[in-house]
Short mmCIF file of C-alpha atoms in Angstrom, two decimals:
data_model
loop_
_atom_site.label_atom_id
_atom_site.label_comp_id
_atom_site.label_asym_id
_atom_site.label_seq_id
_atom_site.Cartn_x
_atom_site.Cartn_y
_atom_site.Cartn_z
CA UNK A 1 15.95 -46.16 -16.94
CA UNK A 2 12.44 -47.28 -16.09
CA UNK A 3 13.13 -46.72 -12.35
CA UNK A 4 14.56 -43.25 -13.03
CA UNK A 5 11.48 -42.31 -15.04
CA UNK A 6 9.24 -43.66 -12.28
CA UNK A 7 11.09 -41.58 -9.64
CA UNK A 8 10.88 -38.52 -11.86
CA UNK A 9 7.11 -38.92 -12.31
CA UNK A 10 6.73 -39.55 -8.58
CA UNK A 11 8.65 -36.32 -7.86
CA UNK A 12 6.43 -34.33 -10.24
CA UNK A 13 3.17 -35.76 -8.87
CA UNK A 14 4.01 -35.73 -5.17
CA UNK A 15 6.33 -32.72 -4.80
CA UNK A 16 6.19 -30.33 -7.72
CA UNK A 17 2.45 -30.13 -8.48
CA UNK A 18 1.42 -29.48 -4.84
CA UNK A 19 4.25 -26.95 -4.48
CA UNK A 20 2.99 -25.03 -7.49
CA UNK A 21 -0.51 -25.03 -6.04
CA UNK A 22 0.71 -23.60 -2.73
CA UNK A 23 2.74 -20.95 -4.54
CA UNK A 24 -0.40 -19.25 -5.82
CA UNK A 25 -0.48 -15.62 -4.82
CA UNK A 26 -2.44 -14.97 -1.63
CA UNK A 27 -3.50 -11.31 -1.41
CA UNK A 28 -4.52 -9.51 1.79
CA UNK A 29 -5.75 -6.00 2.51
CA UNK A 30 -5.43 -5.11 6.20
CA UNK A 31 -6.50 -1.90 7.91
CA UNK A 32 -3.41 0.24 8.54
CA UNK A 33 -2.54 2.27 11.60
CA UNK A 34 -2.01 6.02 11.31
CA UNK A 35 1.50 6.82 10.07
CA UNK A 36 3.56 8.65 12.67
CA UNK A 37 5.21 11.97 11.82
CA UNK A 38 6.95 14.75 13.67
CA UNK A 39 4.34 17.53 13.46
CA UNK A 40 5.19 20.59 11.40
CA UNK A 41 3.61 24.06 11.36
CA UNK A 42 4.16 24.38 7.61
CA UNK A 43 0.48 24.44 6.63
CA UNK A 44 -0.64 26.48 9.63
CA UNK A 45 -4.32 27.44 9.11
CA UNK A 46 -4.27 26.33 5.44
CA UNK A 47 -7.30 24.49 4.13
CA UNK A 48 -6.71 21.29 2.18
CA UNK A 49 -9.33 19.57 0.08
CA UNK A 50 -8.38 15.89 -0.25
CA UNK A 51 -10.15 13.90 -2.98
CA UNK A 52 -9.72 10.16 -3.32
CA UNK A 53 -10.34 7.77 -6.17
CA UNK A 54 -10.06 4.00 -5.90
CA UNK A 55 -8.31 2.61 -8.98
CA UNK A 56 -7.12 -0.61 -7.35
CA UNK A 57 -7.67 -3.94 -8.99
CA UNK A 58 -8.67 -6.45 -6.35
CA UNK A 59 -8.64 -10.16 -6.94
CA UNK A 60 -11.65 -12.35 -6.22
CA UNK A 61 -9.63 -14.37 -3.74
CA UNK A 62 -8.28 -11.32 -1.90
CA UNK A 63 -8.91 -11.30 1.82
CA UNK A 64 -10.19 -7.77 2.45
CA UNK A 65 -10.25 -6.52 6.05
CA UNK A 66 -10.24 -2.81 5.21
CA UNK A 67 -12.71 -0.83 3.11
CA UNK A 68 -11.62 2.00 0.85
CA UNK A 69 -13.31 4.48 3.19
CA UNK A 70 -11.35 3.12 6.17
CA UNK A 71 -8.11 3.36 4.19
CA UNK A 72 -8.70 6.97 3.13
CA UNK A 73 -9.71 7.90 6.67
CA UNK A 74 -6.35 6.62 7.93
CA UNK A 75 -4.50 8.53 5.19
CA UNK A 76 -6.34 11.70 6.32
CA UNK A 77 -5.40 11.02 9.95
CA UNK A 78 -1.78 10.54 8.85
CA UNK A 79 -1.86 13.92 7.08
CA UNK A 80 -3.31 15.50 10.23
CA UNK A 81 -0.48 13.96 12.26
CA UNK A 82 2.09 15.61 9.96
CA UNK A 83 0.25 18.93 9.61
CA UNK A 84 -1.81 19.31 12.81
CA UNK A 85 -2.72 22.96 12.16
CA UNK A 86 -3.94 22.37 8.60
CA UNK A 87 -7.68 22.01 8.11
CA UNK A 88 -8.97 19.22 5.89
CA UNK A 89 -12.15 20.38 4.15
CA UNK A 90 -14.57 19.11 1.53
CA UNK A 91 -15.27 22.50 -0.06
CA UNK A 92 -13.94 23.53 -3.45
CA UNK A 93 -12.53 26.85 -2.21
CA UNK A 94 -9.62 25.30 -0.28
CA UNK A 95 -6.11 26.77 -0.36
CA UNK A 96 -4.68 23.44 -1.53
CA UNK A 97 -6.29 20.61 -3.49
CA UNK A 98 -4.85 17.14 -3.17
CA UNK A 99 -6.19 14.48 -5.55
CA UNK A 100 -5.07 10.98 -4.63
CA UNK A 101 -5.73 7.93 -6.78
CA UNK A 102 -5.06 4.82 -4.75
CA UNK A 103 -3.66 2.43 -7.36
CA UNK A 104 -2.54 -0.32 -5.04
CA UNK A 105 -2.75 -1.22 -1.38
CA UNK A 106 -2.09 -4.87 -0.66
CA UNK A 107 0.30 -7.46 0.63
CA UNK A 108 0.74 -10.77 -1.10
CA UNK A 109 2.55 -14.03 -0.53
CA UNK A 110 4.05 -15.44 -3.73
CA UNK A 111 5.85 -18.10 -1.70
CA UNK A 112 8.48 -17.66 0.99
CA UNK A 113 8.20 -13.87 1.30
CA UNK A 114 5.56 -11.22 1.88
CA UNK A 115 5.51 -8.26 -0.54
CA UNK A 116 3.63 -5.13 0.42
CA UNK A 117 2.60 -2.26 -1.84
CA UNK A 118 1.01 1.13 -1.25
CA UNK A 119 0.86 3.11 -4.48
CA UNK A 120 -0.76 6.47 -5.16
CA UNK A 121 -0.98 8.84 -8.12
CA UNK A 122 -1.02 12.29 -6.56
CA UNK A 123 -2.02 15.62 -8.04
CA UNK A 124 -1.21 18.66 -5.89
CA UNK A 125 -2.86 21.95 -6.87
CA UNK A 126 -1.80 25.12 -5.08
CA UNK A 127 -2.82 28.33 -6.80
CA UNK A 128 -1.52 28.22 -10.37
CA UNK A 129 0.88 25.36 -9.59
CA UNK A 130 -0.06 21.79 -10.40
CA UNK A 131 2.29 18.93 -9.53
CA UNK A 132 1.70 15.29 -10.44
CA UNK A 133 3.71 12.50 -8.89
CA UNK A 134 3.51 8.75 -8.48
CA UNK A 135 4.21 7.53 -4.96
CA UNK A 136 5.18 3.96 -4.23
CA UNK A 137 5.88 2.38 -0.87
CA UNK A 138 7.13 -1.20 -1.00
CA UNK A 139 8.52 -3.71 1.42
CA UNK A 140 9.51 -7.38 1.20
CA UNK A 141 10.23 -9.68 4.13
CA UNK A 142 10.61 -13.38 4.71
CA UNK A 143 7.67 -15.25 6.16
CA UNK A 144 8.80 -15.50 9.77
CA UNK A 145 5.54 -14.98 11.68
CA UNK A 146 2.90 -15.59 9.00
CA UNK A 147 0.03 -13.08 8.97
CA UNK A 148 1.76 -10.98 11.63
CA UNK A 149 4.64 -10.48 9.17
CA UNK A 150 2.15 -9.69 6.39
CA UNK A 151 0.54 -6.94 8.48
CA UNK A 152 3.96 -5.50 9.37
CA UNK A 153 5.08 -5.49 5.71
CA UNK A 154 1.88 -3.78 4.54
CA UNK A 155 2.09 -1.19 7.34
CA UNK A 156 5.71 -0.40 6.43
CA UNK A 157 4.72 0.00 2.77
CA UNK A 158 1.85 2.28 3.78
CA UNK A 159 4.11 4.36 6.05
CA UNK A 160 6.68 4.75 3.27
CA UNK A 161 4.04 5.95 0.78
CA UNK A 162 2.65 8.44 3.31
CA UNK A 163 6.16 9.63 4.14
CA UNK A 164 6.70 10.38 0.43
CA UNK A 165 3.30 12.11 0.28
CA UNK A 166 4.24 14.37 3.20
CA UNK A 167 7.64 15.09 1.60
CA UNK A 168 5.89 16.09 -1.62
CA UNK A 169 3.72 18.57 0.29
CA UNK A 170 6.67 19.98 2.23
CA UNK A 171 8.88 20.36 -0.86
CA UNK A 172 6.26 22.15 -2.93
CA UNK A 173 4.49 24.23 -0.29
CA UNK A 174 7.40 25.72 1.66
#
C-alpha cells in the first residue's frame, strides 16, 4: 500500500499538477480579414449610420493583436462588401441606423481545442421599425497547427457573425 500511495503522489505531482497549469485558458484577439459576400443591390443609395460600442471583457493575460477600432473598421468593410451601393455615414439623418455592441471577439485554448467567438448585440432602426437581435458566431477545432488554427477558428467565427448580421439586414430591409 505504501508503494501505491507513493506512485499516486508521484502521478499527482509530476503529471496532474503541470497538466492543470497548462490547461489554463489562453485568450487571443487577432485582426480579422474582411468577410466575403456576394454583393447585393438591396440598399442601393441608402445611407447607414453604424454605431459601435465595446462591451467586451478582456483578460489581463489576453494577447491582443487587434484594436477595437481595427475590428470595427473590418466589420464596416464587410458590410460594404455585402452592400456596395450603400453609403456608410456618421450623420444622424441616415436612412438606417445600426447600433452594434461587440460583446465578444476572441479565440481561446482551454486545452486540446481552439474555441472562437464573435458576438454582437444589434439594434436595427429603419423608420418606425426597431429590431434587436443577438448575433453569435462560434467555431471549435482541434489544435492541429497551433496559432494558425487559432486564427482560422476566430476568422470563421467572425465570418459567421457577419453573415448573420447581413441576413438580419436583408430580412428586415427588403
